[in-house]
Short mmCIF file of C-alpha atoms in Angstrom, two decimals:
data_model
loop_
_atom_site.label_atom_id
_atom_site.label_comp_id
_atom_site.label_asym_id
_atom_site.label_seq_id
_atom_site.Cartn_x
_atom_site.Cartn_y
_atom_site.Cartn_z
CA MET A 70 -253.51 133.10 128.46
CA ALA A 71 -250.86 136.07 128.06
CA LEU A 72 -250.17 136.98 124.65
CA LYS A 73 -246.70 137.12 123.40
CA SER A 74 -245.41 140.59 122.76
CA ALA A 75 -244.56 141.56 119.28
CA ARG A 76 -241.14 141.75 118.20
CA PRO A 77 -239.82 145.33 118.57
CA SER A 78 -239.17 147.19 115.22
CA ARG A 79 -236.08 148.87 114.70
CA LYS A 80 -235.92 152.28 116.06
CA PRO A 81 -233.82 155.39 115.18
CA PRO A 82 -230.97 156.42 117.36
CA ALA A 83 -232.24 157.80 120.75
CA ARG A 84 -232.10 161.31 121.19
CA LEU A 85 -229.59 161.90 118.67
CA ASN A 86 -228.30 165.49 118.63
CA VAL A 87 -227.09 165.95 115.02
CA ALA A 88 -225.63 169.19 115.64
CA ARG A 89 -223.49 167.75 118.45
CA GLU A 90 -222.65 164.41 116.86
CA SER A 91 -218.96 163.68 116.41
CA ARG A 92 -217.44 163.61 112.96
CA GLU A 93 -216.28 160.09 113.50
CA ALA A 94 -219.67 159.07 114.69
CA ARG A 95 -221.28 160.47 111.81
CA ARG A 96 -219.05 159.12 109.42
CA ALA A 97 -219.61 155.75 111.16
CA ARG A 98 -223.41 156.25 110.80
CA ALA A 99 -222.92 157.33 106.95
CA ARG A 100 -221.13 154.04 106.22
CA GLN A 101 -223.92 151.96 107.64
CA ILE A 102 -226.62 153.86 105.68
CA ALA A 103 -224.57 153.75 102.54
CA ARG A 104 -224.17 149.91 103.11
CA ALA A 105 -227.92 149.59 103.67
CA LEU A 106 -228.89 151.50 100.59
CA ALA A 107 -226.33 149.56 98.66
CA ARG A 108 -228.03 146.11 99.62
CA ALA A 109 -231.48 147.72 98.87
CA TYR A 110 -230.84 149.16 95.41
CA PRO A 111 -227.57 147.59 94.13
CA ASP A 112 -228.34 148.70 90.36
CA ALA A 113 -229.57 152.30 91.21
CA TRP A 114 -228.55 154.63 88.54
CA CYS A 115 -229.52 157.76 86.75
CA ALA A 116 -233.30 157.79 85.57
CA LEU A 117 -232.50 159.88 82.68
CA HIS A 118 -231.77 157.95 79.29
CA TYR A 119 -228.73 158.98 77.62
CA GLU A 120 -226.12 157.37 75.42
CA ASN A 121 -223.34 159.76 75.79
CA PRO A 122 -222.00 162.68 77.93
CA TRP A 123 -223.60 165.25 75.53
CA GLN A 124 -227.17 163.68 75.64
CA LEU A 125 -226.74 163.53 79.51
CA LEU A 126 -225.64 167.18 79.84
CA VAL A 127 -228.88 168.26 77.57
CA ALA A 128 -231.29 165.87 79.41
CA THR A 129 -229.93 167.24 82.85
CA ILE A 130 -230.49 170.67 81.84
CA LEU A 131 -234.09 170.06 80.49
CA SER A 132 -234.87 168.27 83.86
CA ALA A 133 -234.96 171.61 85.77
CA GLN A 134 -238.44 171.80 87.06
CA CYS A 135 -239.58 168.73 85.16
CA THR A 136 -239.70 165.17 85.86
CA ASP A 137 -237.41 162.71 84.30
CA ALA A 138 -239.96 160.69 82.90
CA MET A 139 -241.17 163.61 81.01
CA VAL A 140 -237.68 164.44 79.97
CA ASN A 141 -237.37 161.00 78.71
CA GLN A 142 -240.24 161.22 76.62
CA VAL A 143 -238.95 164.43 74.82
CA THR A 144 -235.16 163.55 74.32
CA PRO A 145 -235.61 160.76 71.72
CA ARG A 146 -237.09 163.17 69.25
CA LEU A 147 -234.73 165.97 70.16
CA PHE A 148 -231.57 163.70 69.64
CA ALA A 149 -232.96 162.17 66.52
CA GLU A 150 -233.32 165.71 64.88
CA TYR A 151 -230.16 167.23 66.49
CA PRO A 152 -227.76 164.41 67.45
CA GLY A 153 -224.86 166.53 68.65
CA PRO A 154 -223.94 170.19 69.66
CA ARG A 155 -223.21 171.35 66.11
CA GLU A 156 -226.74 170.51 64.93
CA LEU A 157 -228.43 171.64 67.97
CA ALA A 158 -226.32 175.06 67.77
CA ALA A 159 -227.54 175.58 64.35
CA ALA A 160 -231.32 174.45 64.89
CA PRO A 161 -234.15 176.96 64.21
CA VAL A 162 -235.01 178.27 67.59
CA GLU A 163 -238.83 177.92 66.95
CA ALA A 164 -238.16 174.23 66.08
CA LEU A 165 -236.10 173.58 68.93
CA GLU A 166 -238.84 175.26 71.38
CA ALA A 167 -241.53 173.21 70.04
CA ILE A 168 -239.75 169.84 70.79
CA VAL A 169 -238.61 170.89 74.58
CA LYS A 170 -241.74 172.73 75.09
CA PRO A 171 -243.38 169.79 77.42
CA THR A 172 -240.59 170.22 79.77
CA GLY A 173 -241.74 173.72 80.84
CA PHE A 174 -239.82 176.96 80.50
CA PHE A 175 -239.27 175.96 76.90
CA ARG A 176 -237.96 179.43 75.66
CA GLN A 177 -235.52 179.69 78.26
CA LYS A 178 -234.27 176.07 77.89
CA ALA A 179 -234.07 176.31 74.31
CA LYS A 180 -231.96 179.51 74.45
CA THR A 181 -229.57 177.74 77.19
CA LEU A 182 -229.30 174.60 75.17
CA GLN A 183 -228.18 176.52 72.01
CA ALA A 184 -225.87 178.67 74.02
CA VAL A 185 -224.34 175.48 75.64
CA ALA A 186 -224.04 173.94 71.99
CA ARG A 187 -222.35 176.82 70.59
CA ILE A 188 -219.61 177.06 73.49
CA VAL A 189 -219.11 173.21 73.34
CA VAL A 190 -218.38 173.49 69.49
CA GLU A 191 -216.32 176.70 69.61
CA ARG A 192 -214.23 176.10 72.79
CA HIS A 193 -214.23 172.38 73.22
CA GLU A 194 -214.02 171.12 69.74
CA GLY A 195 -217.64 169.61 70.15
CA ARG A 196 -217.00 167.56 73.28
CA VAL A 197 -218.37 168.04 76.54
CA PRO A 198 -215.58 169.34 79.11
CA GLN A 199 -214.61 167.05 82.00
CA THR A 200 -213.77 169.46 84.68
CA MET A 201 -215.94 171.23 87.20
CA GLU A 202 -214.42 174.60 86.23
CA GLU A 203 -215.19 174.10 82.48
CA LEU A 204 -218.87 172.83 83.17
CA CYS A 205 -219.88 175.39 85.24
CA ALA A 206 -218.79 178.04 82.94
CA LEU A 207 -221.49 176.94 80.58
CA PRO A 208 -224.67 178.94 80.65
CA GLY A 209 -227.29 177.39 82.91
CA VAL A 210 -224.84 174.91 84.28
CA GLY A 211 -224.34 174.75 88.04
CA ARG A 212 -222.63 172.28 90.42
CA LYS A 213 -225.57 169.92 90.56
CA THR A 214 -225.64 169.59 86.71
CA ALA A 215 -221.87 169.36 86.60
CA ASN A 216 -221.69 166.71 89.10
CA VAL A 217 -224.20 164.64 87.34
CA VAL A 218 -222.36 164.83 84.17
CA LEU A 219 -218.98 164.11 86.02
CA GLY A 220 -220.14 161.44 87.96
CA THR A 221 -222.53 159.64 85.70
CA ALA A 222 -221.31 160.19 82.26
CA PHE A 223 -217.25 160.31 82.99
CA GLY A 224 -217.15 158.15 86.11
CA LYS A 225 -215.47 160.69 88.36
CA PRO A 226 -216.23 160.95 91.86
CA ALA A 227 -219.20 163.35 92.46
CA ILE A 228 -222.15 164.07 94.61
CA PHE A 229 -225.09 165.82 93.06
CA VAL A 230 -227.76 167.40 95.38
CA ASP A 231 -231.09 167.66 93.87
CA THR A 232 -234.39 167.90 95.68
CA HIS A 233 -234.22 164.22 97.12
CA VAL A 234 -230.38 164.24 98.15
CA ARG A 235 -231.35 167.59 100.00
CA ARG A 236 -234.26 166.25 101.87
CA LEU A 237 -232.70 162.76 102.75
CA ALA A 238 -229.39 164.29 103.95
CA GLY A 239 -231.14 166.45 106.28
CA ARG A 240 -233.48 163.61 107.50
CA LEU A 241 -230.81 161.20 107.87
CA GLY A 242 -228.75 163.77 110.05
CA LEU A 243 -225.89 163.82 107.53
CA THR A 244 -226.04 167.54 107.49
CA THR A 245 -227.26 170.45 109.38
CA ASN A 246 -226.90 172.74 106.29
CA ASP A 247 -229.85 173.69 103.90
CA ASP A 248 -227.60 175.34 101.11
CA PRO A 249 -226.89 172.39 98.41
CA ASP A 250 -223.27 173.47 98.02
CA LYS A 251 -222.57 173.02 101.87
CA ILE A 252 -224.51 169.79 101.82
CA GLU A 253 -222.48 168.53 99.00
CA ALA A 254 -219.27 169.46 101.03
CA ASP A 255 -220.73 167.66 104.15
CA LEU A 256 -221.50 164.68 102.38
CA ARG A 257 -218.13 164.56 100.64
CA GLU A 258 -216.51 164.39 104.05
CA LEU A 259 -218.47 161.18 105.07
CA LEU A 260 -217.57 158.80 102.59
CA PRO A 261 -214.51 157.89 100.38
CA PRO A 262 -214.55 159.60 97.00
CA LYS A 263 -215.16 156.08 95.16
CA GLU A 264 -218.58 155.86 96.61
CA TRP A 265 -219.73 159.24 96.01
CA THR A 266 -221.47 158.81 92.76
CA LEU A 267 -223.43 155.59 93.73
CA PHE A 268 -224.37 156.90 97.14
CA ALA A 269 -226.03 159.99 95.35
CA HIS A 270 -228.05 157.99 92.87
CA ARG A 271 -229.11 155.53 95.67
CA LEU A 272 -230.20 158.34 97.81
CA ILE A 273 -232.24 159.63 95.05
CA HIS A 274 -233.70 156.10 94.32
CA HIS A 275 -234.63 155.73 97.96
CA GLY A 276 -236.15 159.47 98.07
CA ARG A 277 -238.55 158.31 95.23
CA ARG A 278 -239.50 155.14 96.50
CA VAL A 279 -239.38 155.13 100.28
CA CYS A 280 -238.05 158.34 101.78
CA VAL A 281 -240.77 160.42 99.97
CA ALA A 282 -241.32 164.21 100.95
CA ARG A 283 -244.82 164.13 102.82
CA LYS A 284 -245.10 160.72 104.53
CA PRO A 285 -241.93 158.78 104.52
CA ARG A 286 -242.42 154.82 104.68
CA CYS A 287 -240.19 154.64 107.58
CA SER A 288 -241.30 151.25 108.44
CA VAL A 289 -239.97 149.75 105.63
CA CYS A 290 -236.77 151.83 105.35
CA PRO A 291 -233.49 149.80 105.06
CA ALA A 292 -231.36 152.62 106.77
CA ALA A 293 -234.07 152.94 109.73
CA GLU A 294 -231.73 151.88 112.16
CA TRP A 295 -229.29 154.79 111.34
CA CYS A 296 -231.65 157.41 110.86
CA PRO A 297 -232.75 160.05 113.39
CA ARG A 298 -235.80 161.24 111.31
CA VAL A 299 -235.03 164.87 111.25
CA GLY A 300 -237.91 166.84 110.72
CA VAL A 301 -240.37 164.01 110.20
CA THR A 302 -243.70 164.46 111.92
CA ALA A 303 -245.66 161.68 110.20
CA ALA A 304 -244.53 158.48 108.84
CA ALA A 305 -245.99 155.14 107.33
#
């Protein structure tokens, strides 16, 4: 007796040449991917714990070359002892270094945090600025950190390109660039501004759980139907 063939699994777009894909075709794919991720991760949000823009700015600076989980272990004590920029700016540097040491590069991070705190106090009346230009003028703050704060703390349209967004944007064929600023610009072209921040958070969520670095779990990926799997050589 002949066996019934198994139901074929979803396959990525056949022979998609991302470099030659039209802008409209890529936008249509991006919308499908965004919808699939929204269904899969409706509550995806920032993994860093924070209660206000200042705390998110500090946590994001500490997260460089460090896991969010470790940052979340350090920040409760940091914010308890130095709750705002004025207190942190006046903190003894040795005490600050001791608190942030588990996050790595602690001397430089302590120095950066105090420099940021002083500028926020002296130039912005103790409040975190709300423009890209002002945030990027702070020591140690680039577009990624600025976008995290703008989008997550202030609710402004923002796409932040961390290691997960960078990897997934390439695999999904949403960009042919490797430079974070160019990737950000490419992603901004594909979706309406109101979707940017949630899309970035969902990409990060997806990158940590399914589209991992070494062996992505393509068999359970909610966006597999629209993914060309650029650069993927082994998948689960």
